[in-house]
Each structure stands twice: as C-alpha cells, then as structure tokens.
PDB file of C-alpha atoms and ligand atoms in Angstrom:
ATOM      1  CA  MET C   1     164.343 276.393 177.291  1.00 53.00           C
ATOM      2  CA  LYS C   2     162.042 273.928 179.067  1.00 66.00           C
ATOM      3  CA  LYS C   3     162.065 276.110 182.203  1.00 66.00           C
ATOM      4  CA  GLN C   4     161.216 279.214 180.202  1.00 69.00           C
ATOM      5  CA  TYR C   5     158.294 277.379 178.571  1.00 65.00           C
ATOM      6  CA  LEU C   6     156.992 276.303 182.009  1.00 59.00           C
ATOM      7  CA  ILE C   7     157.184 279.869 183.355  1.00 61.00           C
ATOM      8  CA  THR C   8     155.269 281.175 180.306  1.00 63.00           C
ATOM      9  CA  VAL C   9     152.538 278.536 180.747  1.00 59.00           C
ATOM     10  CA  ILE C  10     152.175 279.258 184.501  1.00 57.00           C
ATOM     11  CA  SER C  11     152.076 283.057 183.915  1.00 59.00           C
ATOM     12  CA  LEU C  12     149.429 282.611 181.235  1.00 52.00           C
ATOM     13  CA  PHE C  13     147.354 280.372 183.518  1.00 54.00           C
ATOM     14  CA  LEU C  14     147.559 282.905 186.388  1.00 50.00           C
ATOM     15  CA  PHE C  15     146.643 285.779 184.069  1.00 52.00           C
ATOM     16  CA  VAL C  16     143.589 283.980 182.693  1.00 48.00           C
ATOM     17  CA  THR C  17     142.364 282.775 186.131  1.00 47.00           C
ATOM     18  CA  LEU C  18     142.857 286.107 187.887  1.00 45.00           C
ATOM     19  CA  SER C  19     141.338 288.193 185.129  1.00 43.00           C
ATOM     20  CA  SER C  20     138.299 285.914 184.811  1.00 41.00           C
ATOM     21  CA  GLY C  21     137.427 286.660 188.439  1.00 40.00           C
ATOM     22  CA  SER C  22     137.409 283.040 189.535  1.00 39.00           C
ATOM     23  CA  PHE C  23     139.125 284.125 192.763  1.00 45.00           C
ATOM     24  CA  ALA C  24     135.794 285.561 193.887  1.00 64.00           C
ATOM     25  CA  MET C  25     134.546 284.723 197.355  1.00 80.00           C
ATOM     26  CA  ASP C  26     133.338 281.203 198.139  1.00 94.00           C
ATOM     27  CA  TYR C  27     130.205 281.421 200.245  1.00 98.00           C
ATOM     28  CA  GLN C  28     129.371 279.135 203.203  1.00 98.00           C
ATOM     29  CA  HIS C  29     125.736 278.586 202.189  1.00 98.00           C
ATOM     30  CA  THR C  30     123.578 278.815 199.073  1.00 98.00           C
ATOM     31  CA  LEU C  31     119.802 278.823 198.700  1.00 98.00           C
ATOM     32  CA  ASP C  32     118.630 278.015 195.178  1.00 98.00           C
ATOM     33  CA  THR C  33     115.044 279.058 194.559  1.00 98.00           C
ATOM     34  CA  LYS C  34     113.019 278.669 191.369  1.00 96.00           C
ATOM     35  CA  ASP C  35     114.324 281.948 189.949  1.00 96.00           C
ATOM     36  CA  MET C  36     117.118 283.159 192.201  1.00 98.00           C
ATOM     37  CA  GLN C  37     120.289 282.196 193.982  1.00 98.00           C
ATOM     38  CA  PHE C  38     121.132 283.602 197.421  1.00 98.00           C
ATOM     39  CA  SER C  39     124.568 282.818 198.876  1.00 98.00           C
ATOM     40  CA  TRP C  40     125.966 284.042 202.161  1.00 98.00           C
ATOM     41  CA  THR C  41     128.739 283.799 204.705  1.00 98.00           C
ATOM     42  CA  ILE C  42     128.542 284.891 208.331  1.00 98.00           C
ATOM     43  CA  GLU C  43     131.848 286.348 209.479  1.00 98.00           C
ATOM     44  CA  ALA C  44     132.086 287.821 212.998  1.00 97.00           C
ATOM     45  CA  ASP C  45     129.430 290.592 213.149  1.00 98.00           C
ATOM     46  CA  GLN C  46     128.839 290.793 209.394  1.00 98.00           C
ATOM     47  CA  ILE C  47     127.054 288.890 206.638  1.00 98.00           C
ATOM     48  CA  HIS C  48     128.516 288.687 203.123  1.00 98.00           C
ATOM     49  CA  VAL C  49     125.757 288.254 200.534  1.00 98.00           C
ATOM     50  CA  GLN C  50     125.543 287.374 196.863  1.00 98.00           C
ATOM     51  CA  LEU C  51     122.247 287.519 194.931  1.00 98.00           C
ATOM     52  CA  SER C  52     121.788 286.364 191.376  1.00 98.00           C
ATOM     53  CA  ALA C  53     118.861 286.051 188.941  1.00 98.00           C
ATOM     54  CA  LYS C  54     118.208 285.754 185.243  1.00 97.00           C
ATOM     55  CA  THR C  55     117.119 289.349 184.807  1.00 97.00           C
ATOM     56  CA  THR C  56     118.332 292.602 183.318  1.00 97.00           C
ATOM     57  CA  GLY C  57     116.418 294.450 186.052  1.00 97.00           C
ATOM     58  CA  TRP C  58     116.960 294.611 189.803  1.00 98.00           C
ATOM     59  CA  VAL C  59     117.611 291.843 192.353  1.00 98.00           C
ATOM     60  CA  ALA C  60     116.756 292.224 196.034  1.00 98.00           C
ATOM     61  CA  ILE C  61     116.597 290.631 199.438  1.00 98.00           C
ATOM     62  CA  GLY C  62     114.383 291.717 202.326  1.00 98.00           C
ATOM     63  CA  PHE C  63     115.223 290.872 205.946  1.00 98.00           C
ATOM     64  CA  ASP C  64     112.461 290.291 208.504  1.00 98.00           C
ATOM     65  CA  PRO C  65     109.283 291.499 206.731  1.00 98.00           C
ATOM     66  CA  GLU C  66     106.275 291.958 209.012  1.00 98.00           C
ATOM     67  CA  SER C  67     103.302 292.302 206.650  1.00 97.00           C
ATOM     68  CA  VAL C  68     103.814 291.675 202.906  1.00 97.00           C
ATOM     69  CA  MET C  69     106.858 293.987 202.345  1.00 97.00           C
ATOM     70  CA  GLU C  70     106.271 296.299 205.291  1.00 98.00           C
ATOM     71  CA  GLY C  71     108.928 296.373 208.003  1.00 98.00           C
ATOM     72  CA  ALA C  72     111.605 294.674 205.902  1.00 98.00           C
ATOM     73  CA  ASN C  73     115.178 295.856 205.592  1.00 98.00           C
ATOM     74  CA  ILE C  74     115.520 295.647 201.797  1.00 98.00           C
ATOM     75  CA  ILE C  75     118.798 295.657 199.898  1.00 98.00           C
ATOM     76  CA  ILE C  76     118.207 296.189 196.194  1.00 98.00           C
ATOM     77  CA  GLY C  77     120.708 296.398 193.360  1.00 98.00           C
ATOM     78  CA  VAL C  78     121.146 296.683 189.623  1.00 98.00           C
ATOM     79  CA  ALA C  79     124.182 296.195 187.415  1.00 97.00           C
ATOM     80  CA  LYS C  80     125.425 297.090 183.953  1.00 96.00           C
ATOM     81  CA  ASP C  81     128.447 295.099 182.779  1.00 96.00           C
ATOM     82  CA  ASP C  82     130.757 295.210 185.835  1.00 97.00           C
ATOM     83  CA  LYS C  83     129.216 298.270 187.481  1.00 96.00           C
ATOM     84  CA  ALA C  84     126.662 297.862 190.268  1.00 97.00           C
ATOM     85  CA  LYS C  85     124.370 300.236 192.129  1.00 98.00           C
ATOM     86  CA  ILE C  86     123.141 298.844 195.436  1.00 98.00           C
ATOM     87  CA  GLU C  87     120.816 300.674 197.838  1.00 98.00           C
ATOM     88  CA  ASP C  88     119.666 300.159 201.413  1.00 98.00           C
ATOM     89  CA  HIS C  89     115.846 300.442 201.499  1.00 98.00           C
ATOM     90  CA  TYR C  90     113.047 299.913 204.004  1.00 98.00           C
ATOM     91  CA  GLY C  91     109.593 298.455 203.412  1.00 98.00           C
ATOM     92  CA  ASN C  92     107.723 301.547 204.597  1.00 98.00           C
ATOM     93  CA  ARG C  93     104.406 300.227 203.250  1.00 97.00           C
ATOM     94  CA  LYS C  94     102.879 296.817 202.558  1.00 97.00           C
ATOM     95  CA  ARG C  95     103.411 297.287 198.841  1.00 96.00           C
ATOM     96  CA  GLY C  96     106.353 299.618 198.547  1.00 95.00           C
ATOM     97  CA  HIS C  97     109.783 300.578 199.806  1.00 97.00           C
ATOM     98  CA  GLU C  98     111.948 303.668 200.113  1.00 97.00           C
ATOM     99  CA  ASN C  99     115.652 304.409 200.333  1.00 98.00           C
ATOM    100  CA  ASP C 100     116.727 304.576 204.018  1.00 98.00           C
ATOM    101  CA  THR C 101     118.521 307.875 203.320  1.00 98.00           C
ATOM    102  CA  GLU C 102     115.268 309.421 202.000  1.00 98.00           C
ATOM    103  CA  LEU C 103     113.532 308.353 205.215  1.00 98.00           C
ATOM    104  CA  GLY C 104     116.207 309.976 207.393  1.00 98.00           C
ATOM    105  CA  GLY C 105     118.247 306.799 207.931  1.00 98.00           C
ATOM    106  CA  THR C 106     121.639 305.679 206.656  1.00 98.00           C
ATOM    107  CA  SER C 107     122.994 303.411 203.925  1.00 98.00           C
ATOM    108  CA  ASP C 108     124.787 300.524 205.613  1.00 98.00           C
ATOM    109  CA  VAL C 109     125.804 298.507 202.552  1.00 98.00           C
ATOM    110  CA  LEU C 110     129.534 297.729 202.503  1.00 98.00           C
ATOM    111  CA  ASN C 111     131.759 296.474 199.635  1.00 98.00           C
ATOM    112  CA  PRO C 112     129.110 296.751 196.879  1.00 98.00           C
ATOM    113  CA  SER C 113     129.936 294.986 193.622  1.00 98.00           C
ATOM    114  CA  GLY C 114     128.118 293.246 190.804  1.00 98.00           C
ATOM    115  CA  SER C 115     127.722 292.482 187.158  1.00 98.00           C
ATOM    116  CA  GLU C 116     125.179 291.934 184.419  1.00 97.00           C
ATOM    117  CA  LYS C 117     126.300 289.333 181.882  1.00 96.00           C
ATOM    118  CA  ASP C 118     124.270 287.348 179.352  1.00 96.00           C
ATOM    119  CA  GLY C 119     121.014 288.475 180.953  1.00 96.00           C
ATOM    120  CA  VAL C 120     122.075 287.444 184.468  1.00 97.00           C
ATOM    121  CA  THR C 121     122.381 290.071 187.178  1.00 98.00           C
ATOM    122  CA  THR C 122     124.562 289.340 190.205  1.00 98.00           C
ATOM    123  CA  ILE C 123     125.226 291.662 193.123  1.00 98.00           C
ATOM    124  CA  ALA C 124     127.433 291.176 196.181  1.00 98.00           C
ATOM    125  CA  PHE C 125     127.736 293.191 199.367  1.00 98.00           C
ATOM    126  CA  THR C 126     128.407 293.036 203.087  1.00 98.00           C
ATOM    127  CA  LEU C 127     126.068 294.132 205.882  1.00 98.00           C
ATOM    128  CA  PRO C 128     126.690 294.590 209.599  1.00 98.00           C
ATOM    129  CA  LEU C 129     124.391 292.170 211.486  1.00 98.00           C
ATOM    130  CA  LYS C 130     123.322 295.130 213.611  1.00 98.00           C
ATOM    131  CA  THR C 131     123.354 298.837 212.775  1.00 97.00           C
ATOM    132  CA  GLU C 132     122.276 302.033 214.513  1.00 97.00           C
ATOM    133  CA  ASP C 133     119.758 302.792 211.736  1.00 98.00           C
ATOM    134  CA  LYS C 134     116.117 302.423 212.814  1.00 96.00           C
ATOM    135  CA  PHE C 135     115.289 301.445 209.202  1.00 98.00           C
ATOM    136  CA  ASP C 136     117.464 298.311 209.457  1.00 97.00           C
ATOM    137  CA  LYS C 137     116.644 295.024 211.150  1.00 95.00           C
ATOM    138  CA  GLU C 138     119.020 293.008 213.313  1.00 97.00           C
ATOM    139  CA  ILE C 139     120.052 289.900 211.394  1.00 98.00           C
ATOM    140  CA  LYS C 140     119.911 286.989 213.833  1.00 98.00           C
ATOM    141  CA  THR C 141     122.165 284.033 213.129  1.00 97.00           C
ATOM    142  CA  GLU C 142     120.491 281.635 215.580  1.00 96.00           C
ATOM    143  CA  GLY C 143     117.224 279.905 214.696  1.00 98.00           C
ATOM    144  CA  MET C 144     115.017 280.510 211.681  1.00 98.00           C
ATOM    145  CA  TYR C 145     114.859 284.026 210.236  1.00 98.00           C
ATOM    146  CA  ARG C 146     112.376 285.298 207.614  1.00 98.00           C
ATOM    147  CA  ILE C 147     113.643 286.708 204.320  1.00 98.00           C
ATOM    148  CA  MET C 148     112.126 287.783 200.986  1.00 98.00           C
ATOM    149  CA  LEU C 149     113.795 287.381 197.610  1.00 98.00           C
ATOM    150  CA  ALA C 150     112.602 289.172 194.480  1.00 98.00           C
ATOM    151  CA  HIS C 151     113.757 290.413 191.117  1.00 98.00           C
ATOM    152  CA  GLY C 152     112.531 292.951 188.599  1.00 97.00           C
ATOM    153  CA  ALA C 153     112.556 292.757 184.807  1.00 96.00           C
ATOM    154  CA  GLY C 154     113.655 294.848 181.874  1.00 91.00           C
ATOM    155  CA  LYS C 155     115.278 298.138 182.707  1.00 86.00           C
ATOM    156  CA  ASP C 156     117.288 299.068 185.787  1.00 87.00           C
ATOM    157  CA  SER C 157     114.541 300.949 187.620  1.00 91.00           C
ATOM    158  CA  PHE C 158     113.981 300.354 191.334  1.00 92.00           C
ATOM    159  CA  LYS C 159     110.371 301.477 190.833  1.00 88.00           C
ATOM    160  CA  SER C 160     109.365 298.548 188.613  1.00 90.00           C
ATOM    161  CA  ARG C 161     107.517 295.600 190.147  1.00 93.00           C
ATOM    162  CA  HIS C 162     108.652 291.987 190.439  1.00 96.00           C
ATOM    163  CA  PRO C 163     107.771 289.111 188.095  1.00 97.00           C
ATOM    164  CA  TYR C 164     109.257 286.866 190.818  1.00 98.00           C
ATOM    165  CA  ARG C 165     109.055 287.070 194.600  1.00 98.00           C
ATOM    166  CA  ALA C 166     109.403 284.460 197.353  1.00 98.00           C
ATOM    167  CA  VAL C 167     109.449 284.198 201.125  1.00 98.00           C
ATOM    168  CA  TYR C 168     111.756 281.798 202.979  1.00 98.00           C
ATOM    169  CA  ASP C 169     112.758 281.033 206.551  1.00 98.00           C
ATOM    170  CA  VAL C 170     116.513 280.562 206.776  1.00 98.00           C
ATOM    171  CA  ASN C 171     118.964 279.589 209.481  1.00 98.00           C
ATOM    172  CA  PHE C 172     121.997 281.702 208.592  1.00 98.00           C
ATOM    173  CA  SER C 173     124.372 279.534 210.671  1.00 98.00           C
ATOM    174  CA  THR C 174     123.411 276.102 209.368  1.00 98.00           C
ATOM    175  CA  GLY C 175     121.961 276.899 205.930  1.00 98.00           C
ATOM    176  CA  GLU C 176     118.679 275.115 206.776  1.00 98.00           C
ATOM    177  CA  ASN C 177     115.794 276.739 204.896  1.00 98.00           C
ATOM    178  CA  LYS C 178     112.068 276.391 204.317  1.00 98.00           C
ATOM    179  CA  LYS C 179     109.932 277.929 201.578  1.00 98.00           C
ATOM    180  CA  ILE C 180     107.003 279.857 203.086  1.00 98.00           C
ATOM    181  CA  LYS C 181     105.524 281.238 199.827  1.00 95.00           C
TER     182      LYS C 181
HETATM  183  C1  HEM M   1     108.732 299.334 193.590  1.00 85.79           C
HETATM  184  C2  HEM M   1     108.951 298.056 193.750  1.00 85.79           C
HETATM  185  C3  HEM M   1     107.904 297.099 194.250  1.00 85.79           C
HETATM  186  C4  HEM M   1     106.550 297.137 194.102  1.00 85.79           C
HETATM  187  C5  HEM M   1     105.708 298.155 193.364  1.00 85.79           C
HETATM  188  C6  HEM M   1     106.036 295.972 194.773  1.00 85.79           C
HETATM  189  C7  HEM M   1     104.684 295.653 194.862  1.00 85.79           C
HETATM  190  C8  HEM M   1     104.182 294.560 195.505  1.00 85.79           C
HETATM  191  C9  HEM M   1     102.799 294.204 195.571  1.00 85.79           C
HETATM  192  C10 HEM M   1     101.653 294.995 194.931  1.00 85.79           C
HETATM  193  C11 HEM M   1     102.705 293.059 196.295  1.00 85.79           C
HETATM  194  C12 HEM M   1     101.410 292.295 196.634  1.00 85.79           C
HETATM  195  C13 HEM M   1     101.005 291.411 195.501  1.00 85.79           C
HETATM  196  C14 HEM M   1     101.931 290.231 195.357  1.00 85.79           C
HETATM  197  O1  HEM M   1     102.007 289.421 196.286  1.00 85.79           O
HETATM  198  O2  HEM M   1     102.593 290.143 194.312  1.00 85.79           O
HETATM  199  C15 HEM M   1     104.045 292.666 196.653  1.00 85.79           C
HETATM  200  C16 HEM M   1     104.378 291.530 197.367  1.00 85.79           C
HETATM  201  C17 HEM M   1     105.649 291.130 197.655  1.00 85.79           C
HETATM  202  N1  HEM M   1     106.823 291.812 197.409  1.00 85.79           N
HETATM  203 FE1  HEM M   1     106.947 293.560 196.403  1.00 85.79          FE
HETATM  204  N2  HEM M   1     107.061 295.265 195.318  1.00 85.79           N
HETATM  205  C18 HEM M   1     108.228 295.932 195.028  1.00 85.79           C
HETATM  206  C19 HEM M   1     109.498 295.584 195.416  1.00 85.79           C
HETATM  207  C20 HEM M   1     109.848 294.475 196.174  1.00 85.79           C
HETATM  208  C21 HEM M   1     111.164 294.184 196.668  1.00 85.79           C
HETATM  209  C22 HEM M   1     112.412 295.047 196.452  1.00 85.79           C
HETATM  210  C23 HEM M   1     111.101 293.026 197.342  1.00 85.79           C
HETATM  211  C24 HEM M   1     112.275 292.435 198.053  1.00 85.79           C
HETATM  212  C25 HEM M   1     112.687 291.252 198.161  1.00 85.79           C
HETATM  213  C26 HEM M   1     109.723 292.556 197.273  1.00 85.79           C
HETATM  214  C27 HEM M   1     109.210 291.398 197.807  1.00 85.79           C
HETATM  215  C28 HEM M   1     107.874 291.052 197.849  1.00 85.79           C
HETATM  216  C29 HEM M   1     107.389 289.815 198.420  1.00 85.79           C
HETATM  217  C30 HEM M   1     108.215 288.678 199.002  1.00 85.79           C
HETATM  218  C31 HEM M   1     106.001 289.867 198.306  1.00 85.79           C
HETATM  219  C32 HEM M   1     104.991 288.816 198.796  1.00 85.79           C
HETATM  220  C33 HEM M   1     104.861 288.992 200.282  1.00 85.79           C
HETATM  221  C34 HEM M   1     103.800 288.158 200.910  1.00 85.79           C
HETATM  222  O3  HEM M   1     102.849 287.730 200.233  1.00 85.79           O
HETATM  223  O4  HEM M   1     103.920 287.948 202.129  1.00 85.79           O
HETATM  224  N3  HEM M   1     108.990 293.496 196.586  1.00 85.79           N
HETATM  225  N4  HEM M   1     104.915 293.601 196.184  1.00 85.79           N
END
C-alpha cells in the first residue's frame, strides 16, 4: 500500500513537471536589459537563443548592425499561446528590415519555438554561427560583438515599430557585456 502511494506521488510529480515545461533548456549566459532578457548557449558551430519581453507584439535580436539597423542580421518573432512565428530578416536600410527570403536569401532559423503568456512573449531558436546566406552575419564567439535588442507592442505585426530598443556589445563565450545605447 505504501509502495503504491509512493509510485502515485512520483508519477504525479513527473507529470506536473514535464507538462509545465520546466525541462526547457538551461542557457549558459543571460543578459537582462531594462525591458528584455536575452539568453544564449554556444554549442559547437551553433548558438541557441532565447528572447523574452513584456509585450504582446514582436521580440527581436540584430547581429552586427553597421549603421542604425542597416547591415544587421535580424531574427524577429511573435507568439500566440504556444505557437511561434520566427523569421530571418536583414537590415536592408537604416530604418527598416526585410525577410531574407524576400531579398533572395534563405531562412536559417532552426528549432523555432515560443509562447505568449500573461503579456510576456518568449521565443527560442538556434542559428548556425556561419551560413552561406549573404544576408546573414558571421557570429563571432571571441571578443566583443555588437547586437541590438528590440520589441514591438500590441499586435503581432512585424511592420510595427519598437517602443524599446537597445544596443549592446557582448562576448558570447564569457557573457561579458556592455550597454552602448
Ligand atoms: C518595421 C520595424 C521597424 C521600424 C519601422 C524601425 C524603425 C526605426 C527607426 C525610425 C529608428 C531610428 C530612431 C530610433 O532610434 O528610434 C530605429 C532605430 C533602431 N532600431 Fe528599429 N525599426 C524596426 C525594427 C527593428 C528591429 C526588428 C530591431 C532589432 C533588434 C530594431 C532595432 C533598432 C535599434 C537598436 C535602433 C537604434 C540604433 C542606433 O541608434 O544605433 N528595429 N528603428
């Protein structure tokens, strides 16, 4: 009887923990900004990324911008409940971006996932550090590397502007980071 009780308790515990998603990936590094959280893990020739913000709109990261948003490899995503849509974009102008596939490039986002719960949008994905697409940027894991973080507001439109944006230099190997603006 006691054994049966123990088995029931353990099964219940496993069911609750597994179904609540608390077996999600633990990331090596996290950067907490005023409005956003960026977590990542470097694994061989890939980076696993998680972005989160208190928004019902989009969340995005831009790798290696050159002038405002121009030149950046932008990954932008939205979510509804447990369904996410994540796209691989390129900063083709100082104040705008376009889907790589529309520009003649490729989408290189792997393992897309995400959720929107209680007004918080979280997306997760994997990127190769280097791709063949000319609209991507090589992600360098040595030394400081410039990134942009931003999120939209309201509805899930990639066309809407950002109430929050920031620029940081990050060392992807050590987690060291510095706010630029
Ligand atoms: C259609 C969507 C977007 C529009 C219309 C837009 C528009 C603009 C405009 C007009 C500026 C200059 C004014 C300012 O500094 O606020 C700007 C700056 C900026 N945007 Fe966007 N943006 C969009 C999406 C994004 C995305 C997806 C990111 C990715 C992380 C981003 C990151 C930034 C950053 C970091 C700056 C400041 C850059 C700097 O001052 O060096 N934006 N954007």
